[in-house]
CSV table of C-alpha atoms and ligand atoms in Angstrom, one decimal:
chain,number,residue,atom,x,y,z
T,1,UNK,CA,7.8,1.3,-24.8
T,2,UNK,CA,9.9,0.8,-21.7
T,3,UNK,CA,12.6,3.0,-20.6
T,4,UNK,CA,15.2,3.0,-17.7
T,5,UNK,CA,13.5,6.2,-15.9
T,6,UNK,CA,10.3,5.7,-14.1
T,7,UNK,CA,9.2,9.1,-14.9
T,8,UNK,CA,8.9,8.0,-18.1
T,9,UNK,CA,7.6,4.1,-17.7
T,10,UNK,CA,4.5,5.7,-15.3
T,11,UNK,CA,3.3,7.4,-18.8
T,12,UNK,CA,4.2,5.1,-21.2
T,13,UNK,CA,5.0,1.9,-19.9
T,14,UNK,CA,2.1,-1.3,-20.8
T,15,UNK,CA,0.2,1.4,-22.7
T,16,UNK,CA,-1.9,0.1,-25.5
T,17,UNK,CA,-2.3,1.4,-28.8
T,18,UNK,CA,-5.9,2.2,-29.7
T,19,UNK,CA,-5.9,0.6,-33.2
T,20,UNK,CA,-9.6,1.7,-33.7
T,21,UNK,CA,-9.4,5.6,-34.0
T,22,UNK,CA,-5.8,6.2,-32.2
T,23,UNK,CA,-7.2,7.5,-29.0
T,24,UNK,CA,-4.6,9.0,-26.6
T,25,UNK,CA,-6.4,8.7,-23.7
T,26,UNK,CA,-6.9,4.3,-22.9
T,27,UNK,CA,-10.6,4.1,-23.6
T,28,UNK,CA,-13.1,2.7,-21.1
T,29,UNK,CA,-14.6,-0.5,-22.1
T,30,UNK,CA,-17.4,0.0,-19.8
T,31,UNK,CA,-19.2,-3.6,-20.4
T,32,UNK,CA,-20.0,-6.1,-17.9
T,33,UNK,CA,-20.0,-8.9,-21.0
T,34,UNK,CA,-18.5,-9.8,-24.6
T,35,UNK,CA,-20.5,-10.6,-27.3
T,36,UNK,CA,-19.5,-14.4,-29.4
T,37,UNK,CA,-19.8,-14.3,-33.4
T,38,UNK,CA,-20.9,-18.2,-32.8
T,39,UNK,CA,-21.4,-20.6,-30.3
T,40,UNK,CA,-18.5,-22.1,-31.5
T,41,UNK,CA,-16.3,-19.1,-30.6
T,42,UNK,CA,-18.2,-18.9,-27.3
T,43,UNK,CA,-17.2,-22.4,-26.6
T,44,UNK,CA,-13.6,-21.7,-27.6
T,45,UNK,CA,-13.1,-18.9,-25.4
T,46,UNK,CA,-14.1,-20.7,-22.5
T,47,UNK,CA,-11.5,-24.0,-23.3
T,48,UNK,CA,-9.3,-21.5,-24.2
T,49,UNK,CA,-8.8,-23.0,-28.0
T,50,UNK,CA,-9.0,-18.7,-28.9
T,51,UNK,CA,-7.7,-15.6,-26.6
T,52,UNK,CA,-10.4,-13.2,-26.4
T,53,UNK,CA,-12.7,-11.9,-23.9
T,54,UNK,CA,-15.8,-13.8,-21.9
T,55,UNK,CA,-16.8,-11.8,-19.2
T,56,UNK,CA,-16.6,-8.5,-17.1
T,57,UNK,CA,-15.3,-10.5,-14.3
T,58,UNK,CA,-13.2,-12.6,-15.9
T,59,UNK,CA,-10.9,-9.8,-17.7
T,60,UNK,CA,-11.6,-6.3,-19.7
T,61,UNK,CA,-9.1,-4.4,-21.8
T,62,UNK,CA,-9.2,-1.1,-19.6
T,63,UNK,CA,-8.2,-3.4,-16.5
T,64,UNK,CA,-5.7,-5.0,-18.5
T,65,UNK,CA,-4.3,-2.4,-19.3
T,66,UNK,CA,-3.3,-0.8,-15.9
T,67,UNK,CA,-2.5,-4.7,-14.8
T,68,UNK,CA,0.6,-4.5,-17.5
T,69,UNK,CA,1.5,-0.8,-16.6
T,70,UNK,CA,1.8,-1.8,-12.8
T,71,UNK,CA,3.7,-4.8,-13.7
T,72,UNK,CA,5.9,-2.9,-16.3
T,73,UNK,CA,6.4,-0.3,-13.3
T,74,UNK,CA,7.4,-3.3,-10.2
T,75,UNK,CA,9.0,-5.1,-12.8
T,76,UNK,CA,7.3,-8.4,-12.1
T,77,UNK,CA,6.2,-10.7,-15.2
T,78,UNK,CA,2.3,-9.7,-14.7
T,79,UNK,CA,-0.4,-8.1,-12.6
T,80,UNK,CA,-4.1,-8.4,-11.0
T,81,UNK,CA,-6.1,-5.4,-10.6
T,82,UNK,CA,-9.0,-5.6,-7.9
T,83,UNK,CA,-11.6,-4.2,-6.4
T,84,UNK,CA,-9.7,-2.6,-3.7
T,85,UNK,CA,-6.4,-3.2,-1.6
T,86,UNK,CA,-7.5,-5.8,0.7
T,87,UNK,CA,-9.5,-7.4,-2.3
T,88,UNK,CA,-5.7,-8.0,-3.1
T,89,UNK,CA,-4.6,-9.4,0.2
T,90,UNK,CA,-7.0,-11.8,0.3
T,91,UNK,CA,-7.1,-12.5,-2.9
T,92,UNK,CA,-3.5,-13.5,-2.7
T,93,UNK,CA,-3.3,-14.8,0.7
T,94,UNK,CA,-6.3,-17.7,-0.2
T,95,UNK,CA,-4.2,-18.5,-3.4
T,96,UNK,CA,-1.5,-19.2,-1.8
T,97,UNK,CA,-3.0,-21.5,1.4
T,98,UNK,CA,-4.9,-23.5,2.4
T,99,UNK,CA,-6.4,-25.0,5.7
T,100,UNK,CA,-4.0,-26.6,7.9
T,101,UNK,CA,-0.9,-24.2,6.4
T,102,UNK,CA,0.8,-21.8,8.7
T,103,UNK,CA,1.9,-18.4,7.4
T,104,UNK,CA,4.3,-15.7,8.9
T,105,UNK,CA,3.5,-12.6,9.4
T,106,UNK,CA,4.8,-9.0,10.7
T,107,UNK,CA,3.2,-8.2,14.2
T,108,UNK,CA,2.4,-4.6,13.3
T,109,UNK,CA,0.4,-4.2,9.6
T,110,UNK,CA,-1.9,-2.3,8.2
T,111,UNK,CA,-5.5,-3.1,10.4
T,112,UNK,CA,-7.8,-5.0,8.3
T,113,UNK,CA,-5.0,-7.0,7.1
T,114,UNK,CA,-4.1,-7.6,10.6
T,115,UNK,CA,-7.7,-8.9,11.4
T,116,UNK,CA,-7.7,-10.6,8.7
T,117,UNK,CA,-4.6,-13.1,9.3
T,118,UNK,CA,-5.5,-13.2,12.7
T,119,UNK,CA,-9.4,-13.9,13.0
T,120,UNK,CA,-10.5,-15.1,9.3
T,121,UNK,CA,-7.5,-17.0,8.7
T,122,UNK,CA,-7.7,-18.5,11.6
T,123,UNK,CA,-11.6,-19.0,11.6
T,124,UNK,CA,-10.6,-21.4,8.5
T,125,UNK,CA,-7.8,-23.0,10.0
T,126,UNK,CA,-4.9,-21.5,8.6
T,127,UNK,CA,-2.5,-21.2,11.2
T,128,UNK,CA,-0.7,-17.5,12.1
T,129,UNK,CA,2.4,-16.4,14.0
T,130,UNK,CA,2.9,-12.9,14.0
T,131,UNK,CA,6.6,-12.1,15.3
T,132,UNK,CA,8.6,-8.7,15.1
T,133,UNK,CA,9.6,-9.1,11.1
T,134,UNK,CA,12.5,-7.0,11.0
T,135,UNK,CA,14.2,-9.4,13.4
T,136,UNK,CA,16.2,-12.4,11.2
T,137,UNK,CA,16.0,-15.1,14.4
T,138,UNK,CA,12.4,-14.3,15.7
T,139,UNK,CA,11.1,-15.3,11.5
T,140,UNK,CA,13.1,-18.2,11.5
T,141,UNK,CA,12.5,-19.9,14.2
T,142,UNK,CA,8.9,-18.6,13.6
T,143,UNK,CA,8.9,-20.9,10.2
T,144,UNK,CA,7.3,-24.4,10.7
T,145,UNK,CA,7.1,-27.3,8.1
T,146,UNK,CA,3.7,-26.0,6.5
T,147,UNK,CA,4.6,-22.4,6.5
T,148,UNK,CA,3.8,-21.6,3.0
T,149,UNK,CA,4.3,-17.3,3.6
T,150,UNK,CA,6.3,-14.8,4.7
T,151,UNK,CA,4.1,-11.5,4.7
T,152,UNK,CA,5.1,-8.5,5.9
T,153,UNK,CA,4.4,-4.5,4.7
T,154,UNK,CA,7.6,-1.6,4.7
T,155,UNK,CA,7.2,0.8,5.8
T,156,UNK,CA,5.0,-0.5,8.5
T,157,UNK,CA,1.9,1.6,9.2
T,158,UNK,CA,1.7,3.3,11.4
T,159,UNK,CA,5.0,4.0,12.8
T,160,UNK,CA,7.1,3.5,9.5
T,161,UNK,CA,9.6,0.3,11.2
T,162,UNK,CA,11.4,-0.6,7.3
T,163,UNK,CA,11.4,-4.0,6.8
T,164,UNK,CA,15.0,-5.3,5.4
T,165,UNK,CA,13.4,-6.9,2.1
T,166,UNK,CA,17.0,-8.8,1.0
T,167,UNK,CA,16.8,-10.6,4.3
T,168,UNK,CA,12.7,-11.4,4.2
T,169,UNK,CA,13.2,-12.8,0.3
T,170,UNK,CA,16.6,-15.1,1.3
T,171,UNK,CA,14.7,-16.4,4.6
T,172,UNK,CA,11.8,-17.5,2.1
T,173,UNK,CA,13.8,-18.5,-0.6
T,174,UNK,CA,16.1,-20.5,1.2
T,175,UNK,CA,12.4,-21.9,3.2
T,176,UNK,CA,11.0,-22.4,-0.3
T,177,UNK,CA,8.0,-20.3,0.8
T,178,UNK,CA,5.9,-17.2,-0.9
T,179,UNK,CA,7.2,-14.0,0.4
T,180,UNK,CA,4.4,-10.7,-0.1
T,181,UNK,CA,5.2,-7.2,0.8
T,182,UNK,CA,2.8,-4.8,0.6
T,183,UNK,CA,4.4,-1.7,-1.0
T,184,UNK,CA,1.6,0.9,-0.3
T,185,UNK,CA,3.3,3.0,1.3
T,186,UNK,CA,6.2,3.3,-1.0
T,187,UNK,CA,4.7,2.6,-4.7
T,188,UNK,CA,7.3,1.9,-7.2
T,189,UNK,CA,8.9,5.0,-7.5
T,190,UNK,CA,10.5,4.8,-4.5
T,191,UNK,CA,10.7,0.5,-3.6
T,192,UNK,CA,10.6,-2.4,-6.1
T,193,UNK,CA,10.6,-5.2,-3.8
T,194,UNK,CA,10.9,-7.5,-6.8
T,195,UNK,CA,14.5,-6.7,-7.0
T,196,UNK,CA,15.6,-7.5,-3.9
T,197,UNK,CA,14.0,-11.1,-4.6
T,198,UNK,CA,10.5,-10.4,-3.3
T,199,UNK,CA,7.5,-13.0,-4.8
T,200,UNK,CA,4.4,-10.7,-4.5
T,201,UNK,CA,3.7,-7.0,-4.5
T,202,UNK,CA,0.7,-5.7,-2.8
T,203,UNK,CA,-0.6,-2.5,-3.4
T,204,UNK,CA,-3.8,-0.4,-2.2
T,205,UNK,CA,-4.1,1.2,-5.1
T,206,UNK,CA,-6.8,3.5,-3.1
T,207,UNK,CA,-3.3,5.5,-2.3
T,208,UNK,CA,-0.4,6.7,-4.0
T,209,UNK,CA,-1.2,4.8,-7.1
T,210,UNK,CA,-4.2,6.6,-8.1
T,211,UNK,CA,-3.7,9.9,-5.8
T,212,UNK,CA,-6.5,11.6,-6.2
T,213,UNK,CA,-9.0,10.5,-3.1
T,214,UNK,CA,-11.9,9.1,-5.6
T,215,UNK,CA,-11.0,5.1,-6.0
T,216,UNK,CA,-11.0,1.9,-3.8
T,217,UNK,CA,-8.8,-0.2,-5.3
T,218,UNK,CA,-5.8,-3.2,-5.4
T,219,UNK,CA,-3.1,-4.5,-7.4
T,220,UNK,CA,-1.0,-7.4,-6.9
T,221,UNK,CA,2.1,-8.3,-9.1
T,222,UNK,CA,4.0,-11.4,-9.2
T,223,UNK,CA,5.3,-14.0,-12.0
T,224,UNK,CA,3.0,-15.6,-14.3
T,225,UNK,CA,2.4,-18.7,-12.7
T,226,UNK,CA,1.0,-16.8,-9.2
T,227,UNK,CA,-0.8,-14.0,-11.0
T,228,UNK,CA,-2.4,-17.3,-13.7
T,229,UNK,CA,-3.6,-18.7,-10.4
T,230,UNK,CA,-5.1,-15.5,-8.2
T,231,UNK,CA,-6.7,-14.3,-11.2
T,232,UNK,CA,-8.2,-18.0,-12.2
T,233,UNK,CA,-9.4,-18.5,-8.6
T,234,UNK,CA,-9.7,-16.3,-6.1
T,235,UNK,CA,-10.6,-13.2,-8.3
T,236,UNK,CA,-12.6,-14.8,-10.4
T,237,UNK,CA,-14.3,-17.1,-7.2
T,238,UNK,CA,-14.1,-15.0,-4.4
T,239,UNK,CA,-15.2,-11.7,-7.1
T,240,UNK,CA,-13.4,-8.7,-5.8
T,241,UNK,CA,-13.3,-7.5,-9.5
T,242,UNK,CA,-12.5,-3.8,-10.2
T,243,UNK,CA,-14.4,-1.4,-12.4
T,244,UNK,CA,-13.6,-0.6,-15.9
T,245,UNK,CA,-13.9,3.1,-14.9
T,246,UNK,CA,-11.8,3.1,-11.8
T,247,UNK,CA,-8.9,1.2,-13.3
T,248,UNK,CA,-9.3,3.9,-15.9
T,249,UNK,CA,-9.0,6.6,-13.2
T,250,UNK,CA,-5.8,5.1,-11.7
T,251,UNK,CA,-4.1,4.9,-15.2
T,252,UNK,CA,-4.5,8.7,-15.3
T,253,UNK,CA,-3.3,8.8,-11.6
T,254,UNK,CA,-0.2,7.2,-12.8
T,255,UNK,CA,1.1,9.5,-15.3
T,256,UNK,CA,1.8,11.4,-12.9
T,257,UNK,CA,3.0,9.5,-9.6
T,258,UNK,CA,6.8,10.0,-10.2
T,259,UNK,CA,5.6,14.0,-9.7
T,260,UNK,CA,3.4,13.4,-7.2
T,261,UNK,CA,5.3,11.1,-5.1
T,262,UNK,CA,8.5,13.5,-5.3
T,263,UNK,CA,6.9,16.5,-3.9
T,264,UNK,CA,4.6,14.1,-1.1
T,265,UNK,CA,8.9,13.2,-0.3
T,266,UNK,CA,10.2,16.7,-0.3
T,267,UNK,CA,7.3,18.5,2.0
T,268,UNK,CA,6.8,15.2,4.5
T,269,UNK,CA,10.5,15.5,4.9
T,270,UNK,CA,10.3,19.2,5.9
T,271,UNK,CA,7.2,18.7,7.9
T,272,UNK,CA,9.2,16.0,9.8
T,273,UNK,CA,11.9,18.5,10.3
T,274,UNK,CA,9.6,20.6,11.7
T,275,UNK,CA,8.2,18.2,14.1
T,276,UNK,CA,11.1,17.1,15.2
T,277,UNK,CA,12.5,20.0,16.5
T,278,UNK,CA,9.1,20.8,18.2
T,279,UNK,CA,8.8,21.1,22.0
T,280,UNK,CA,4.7,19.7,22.4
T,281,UNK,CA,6.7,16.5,20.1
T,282,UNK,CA,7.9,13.2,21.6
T,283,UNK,CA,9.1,11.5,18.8
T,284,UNK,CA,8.8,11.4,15.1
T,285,UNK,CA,8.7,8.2,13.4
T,286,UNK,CA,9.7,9.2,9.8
T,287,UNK,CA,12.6,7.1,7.7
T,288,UNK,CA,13.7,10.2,6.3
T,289,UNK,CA,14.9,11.7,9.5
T,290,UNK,CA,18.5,10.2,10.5
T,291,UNK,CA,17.4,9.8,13.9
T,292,UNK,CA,14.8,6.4,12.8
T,293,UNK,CA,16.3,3.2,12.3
T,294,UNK,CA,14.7,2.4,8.6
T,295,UNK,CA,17.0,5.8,7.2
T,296,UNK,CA,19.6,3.2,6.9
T,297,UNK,CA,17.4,1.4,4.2
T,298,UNK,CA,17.5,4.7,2.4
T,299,UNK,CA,19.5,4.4,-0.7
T,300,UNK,CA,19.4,1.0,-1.1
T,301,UNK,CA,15.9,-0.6,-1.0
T,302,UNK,CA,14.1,2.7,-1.0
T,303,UNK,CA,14.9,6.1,-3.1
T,304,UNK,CA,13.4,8.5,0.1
T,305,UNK,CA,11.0,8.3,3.1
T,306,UNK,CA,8.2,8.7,1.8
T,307,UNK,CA,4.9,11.0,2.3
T,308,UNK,CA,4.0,9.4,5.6
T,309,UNK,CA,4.6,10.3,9.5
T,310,UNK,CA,3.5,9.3,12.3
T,311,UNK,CA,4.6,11.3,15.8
T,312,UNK,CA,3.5,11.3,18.9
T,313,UNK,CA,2.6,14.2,21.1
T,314,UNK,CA,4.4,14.9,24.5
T,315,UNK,CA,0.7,15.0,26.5
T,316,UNK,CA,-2.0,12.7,26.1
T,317,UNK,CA,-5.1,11.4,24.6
T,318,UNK,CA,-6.9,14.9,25.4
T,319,UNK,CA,-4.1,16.4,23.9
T,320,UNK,CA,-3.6,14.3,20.5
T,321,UNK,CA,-7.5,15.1,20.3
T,322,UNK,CA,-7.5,18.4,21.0
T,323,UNK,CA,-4.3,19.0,18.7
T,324,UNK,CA,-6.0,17.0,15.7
T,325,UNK,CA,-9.7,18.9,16.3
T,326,UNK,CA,-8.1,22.3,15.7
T,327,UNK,CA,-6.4,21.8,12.5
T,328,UNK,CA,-7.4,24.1,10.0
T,329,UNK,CA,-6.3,22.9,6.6
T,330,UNK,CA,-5.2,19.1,7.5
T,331,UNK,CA,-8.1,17.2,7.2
T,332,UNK,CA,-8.9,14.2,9.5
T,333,UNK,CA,-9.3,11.3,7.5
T,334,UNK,CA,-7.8,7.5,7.0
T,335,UNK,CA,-6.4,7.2,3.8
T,336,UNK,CA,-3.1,8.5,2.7
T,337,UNK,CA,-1.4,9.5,-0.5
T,338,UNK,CA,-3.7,11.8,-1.3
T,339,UNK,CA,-3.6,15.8,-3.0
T,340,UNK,CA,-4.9,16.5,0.5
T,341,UNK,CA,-2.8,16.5,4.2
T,342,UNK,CA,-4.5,14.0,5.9
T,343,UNK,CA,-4.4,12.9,10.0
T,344,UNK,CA,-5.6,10.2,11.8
T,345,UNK,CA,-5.4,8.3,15.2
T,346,UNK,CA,-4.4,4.9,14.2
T,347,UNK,CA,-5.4,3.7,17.9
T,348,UNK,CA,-9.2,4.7,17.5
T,349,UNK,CA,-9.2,4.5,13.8
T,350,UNK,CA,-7.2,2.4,11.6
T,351,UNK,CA,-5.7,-0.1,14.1
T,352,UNK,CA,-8.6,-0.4,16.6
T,353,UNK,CA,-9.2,-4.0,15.6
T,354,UNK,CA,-6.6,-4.9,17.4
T,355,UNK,CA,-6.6,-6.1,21.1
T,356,UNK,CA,-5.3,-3.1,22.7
T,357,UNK,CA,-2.3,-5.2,23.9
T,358,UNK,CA,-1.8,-6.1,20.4
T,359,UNK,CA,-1.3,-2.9,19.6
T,360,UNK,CA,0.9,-1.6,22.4
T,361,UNK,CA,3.2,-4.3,21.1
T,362,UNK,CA,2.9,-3.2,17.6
T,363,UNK,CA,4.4,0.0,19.1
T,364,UNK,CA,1.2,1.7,18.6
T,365,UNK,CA,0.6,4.3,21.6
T,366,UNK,CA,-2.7,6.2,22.5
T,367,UNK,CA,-1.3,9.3,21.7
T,368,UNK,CA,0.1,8.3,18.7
T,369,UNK,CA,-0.7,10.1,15.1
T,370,UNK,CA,-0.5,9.6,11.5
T,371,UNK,CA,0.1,12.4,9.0
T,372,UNK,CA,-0.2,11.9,5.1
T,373,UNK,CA,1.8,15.2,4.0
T,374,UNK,CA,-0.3,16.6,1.2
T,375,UNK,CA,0.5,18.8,-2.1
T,376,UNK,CA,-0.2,21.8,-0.9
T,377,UNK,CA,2.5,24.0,0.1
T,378,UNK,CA,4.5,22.7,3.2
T,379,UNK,CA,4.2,26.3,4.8
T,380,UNK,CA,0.7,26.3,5.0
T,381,UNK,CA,0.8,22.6,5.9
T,382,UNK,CA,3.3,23.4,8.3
T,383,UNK,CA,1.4,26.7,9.4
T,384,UNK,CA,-1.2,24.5,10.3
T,385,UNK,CA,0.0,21.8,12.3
T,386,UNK,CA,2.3,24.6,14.4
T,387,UNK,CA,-1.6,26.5,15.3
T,388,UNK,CA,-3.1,23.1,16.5
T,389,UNK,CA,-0.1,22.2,18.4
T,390,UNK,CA,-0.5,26.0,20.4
T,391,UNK,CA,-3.9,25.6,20.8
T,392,UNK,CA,-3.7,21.5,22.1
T,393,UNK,CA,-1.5,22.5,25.0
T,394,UNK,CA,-3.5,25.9,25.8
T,395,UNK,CA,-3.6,26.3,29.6
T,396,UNK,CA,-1.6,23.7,30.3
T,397,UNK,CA,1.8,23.5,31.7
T,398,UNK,CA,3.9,22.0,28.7
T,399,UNK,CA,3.2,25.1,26.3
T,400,UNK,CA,5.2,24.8,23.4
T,401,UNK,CA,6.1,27.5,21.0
Y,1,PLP,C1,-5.2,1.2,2.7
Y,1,PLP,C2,-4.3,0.1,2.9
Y,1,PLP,C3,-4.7,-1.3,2.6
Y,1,PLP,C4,-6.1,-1.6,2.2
Y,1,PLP,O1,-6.5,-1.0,1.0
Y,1,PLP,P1,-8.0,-0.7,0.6
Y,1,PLP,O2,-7.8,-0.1,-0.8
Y,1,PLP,O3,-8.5,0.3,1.6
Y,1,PLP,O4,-8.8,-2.0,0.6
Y,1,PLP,C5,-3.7,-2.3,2.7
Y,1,PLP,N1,-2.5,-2.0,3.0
Y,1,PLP,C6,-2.0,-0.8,3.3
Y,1,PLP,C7,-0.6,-0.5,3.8
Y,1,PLP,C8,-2.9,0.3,3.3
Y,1,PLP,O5,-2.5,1.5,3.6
């Protein structure tokens, strides 16, 4: 069944209806092959005279399943489940082109997808331009004659630039080229990217999706005819296939993301409050806040801001380090979208493959930190964060509060 409230398509949306012994719970088909009544049948399956299934890497029921609940919740015509989040960049990227094509890309992205435009992609001879995506001229006159993609992620990790999705989809539309967004960051509770004319939806399902810190996972949606092809090619080919088990576990993460998602919204937004008005804290970059450019975006291409931060601290490296080493609670982890606060230092961590001028363009600053505001309750997260920032500034002249 499909409904017009999310809260209710994350539990019920692309579910299928054990017929055997009416099982609530989608049941695990944990089987790496399928068995043919003939050889005949076997033969069948593979010209595709009869729908059924082959292999484990070629499709299995429990995947399937999540693939139709994550398209029923972007909205798209279909869905691929992989092996993990950048098992769905590439996976997509390669279906789409080829050597000698040119794709456009966002300067600041998520690291390994990053690396991956600008060394592997290259390495094969796919041309790359990376230019500042939220700006209209600098991706048009970016666009070549064998640009074949637009690709950009909003929010941008780290520091959480929103990408104007109406104006990425009517640059590639009127181009007649692919456009991807990676919607990690938002999942699609808060941003359908579909609706504002967007081609592909990327997903680390490793995050929001599944929520709970124990999968590495990817999902791509798109229309039939792009989904047909990644799935027929560079899934199958290329074999970044996801288990039976861990698609299971995200379909239980999903039931309840609408919850999850609204209380990582309400506590990051106090936490970012918080920050803000701190003395030891530069700048927050949070789309929630009014003071950062992507609120604007708020209300119409995403519902809130999000369970993600970044900030920098009004010191230095010593001072980020010493700040982040005397957290209690927080953990320090990569990741995000997790049960758990989690902080990292995207300059050592996440977005150390790039060349450190790179990354200083990417507006990505040594003293620069990510926080994924957990579940727990924002005092004690908040409690937290206010004792490390004491203690990273002890003895020194800027004390805070
Ligand atoms: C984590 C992440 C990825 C990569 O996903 P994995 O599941 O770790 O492979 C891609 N994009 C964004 C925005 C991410 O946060």
């Amino acid at each position: 069944m499909k409904s017009n409230h999310i809260e209710t398509n994350t539990i019920h949306a692309g579910k299928v209806k054990d017929k055997q012994f009416g099982a609530l719970s989608t049941p695990i088909y944990q089987t790496s092959t399928y068995v043919f009544d003939s050889t005949h049948q076997g033969g069948a399956r593979f010209s595709g005279d009869e729908q059924g299934y082959i292999y484990g890497r070629l499709g299995n029921p429990t995947v399937r399943e999540l693939e139709q609940r994550m398209a029923s919740l972007e909205g798209t015509d279909d869905a691929a489940a992989l092996g993990s989040g950048m098992g769905a960049v590439s996976a997509t990227i390669f279906a789409i082109v080829n050597a000698g094509d040119h794709i456009v890309a966002s300067n600041a992205l998520y690291g390994c997808s990053y690396a991956l435009l600008d060394h592997k992609c290259r390495q094969l001879g796919i041309d790359v331009t990376f230019v500042d995506i939220t700006n209209e001229m600098a991706v048009r006159s970016a666009i070549k004659d064998n640009t074949k993609m637009l690709y950009a992620e909003t929010p941008i990790n780290p520091n959480l630039v929103c990408v104007d999705l109406d104006m990425i989809a009517r640059v590639a539309k009127e181009k007649g080229i692919k456009s991807v967004i990676d919607n990690t960051f938002m999942s699609p509770v808060l941003q359908r990217p579909v609706e504002h004319g967007i081609d592909l939806i990327i997903h680390s399902a490793t995050k929001y999706l599944n929520g709970h810190g124990d999968v590495i996972a990817g999902i791509v949606c798109g229309d039939q005819e792009m989904i047909e092809e990644i799935k027929l090619t560079t899934l199958k080919d290329m074999g970044a296939v996801i288990s039976p088990h861990d698609a299971w576990l995200i379909i239980r993460g999903l039931k309840t993301l609408h919850i999850r998602v609204e209380r990582h919204c309400q506590n990051a937004q106090k936490v970012a409050e918080y920050l803000e008005q701190h003395p030891s804290i530069k700048t927050v970059y949070f789309p929630g806040l009014p003071s950062h450019d992507g609120h604007r975006l708020i209300g119409h291409q995403m519902k809130a801001g999000g369970g993600v931060m970044a900030f920098e601290i009004d010191g230095d490296f010593d001072n980020a380090v010493q700040f982040m080493d005397q957290l209690k609670m927080c953990k320090i982890a990569v990741s995000l979208g997790d049960a758990e606060t989690l902080i990292q230092h995207p300059a050592s961590m996440t977005h150390s493959p790039y060349e450190p001028e790179d990354r200083r363009a990417a507006g990505i600053s040594d003293t620069l930190v990510r926080l994924s505001v957990g579940l727990e309750h924002v005092d004690d997260i908040i409690e937290d964060l206010h004792q490390g920032l004491s203690k990273a500034f002890t003895g020194l002249v800027k004390t805070g509060s």
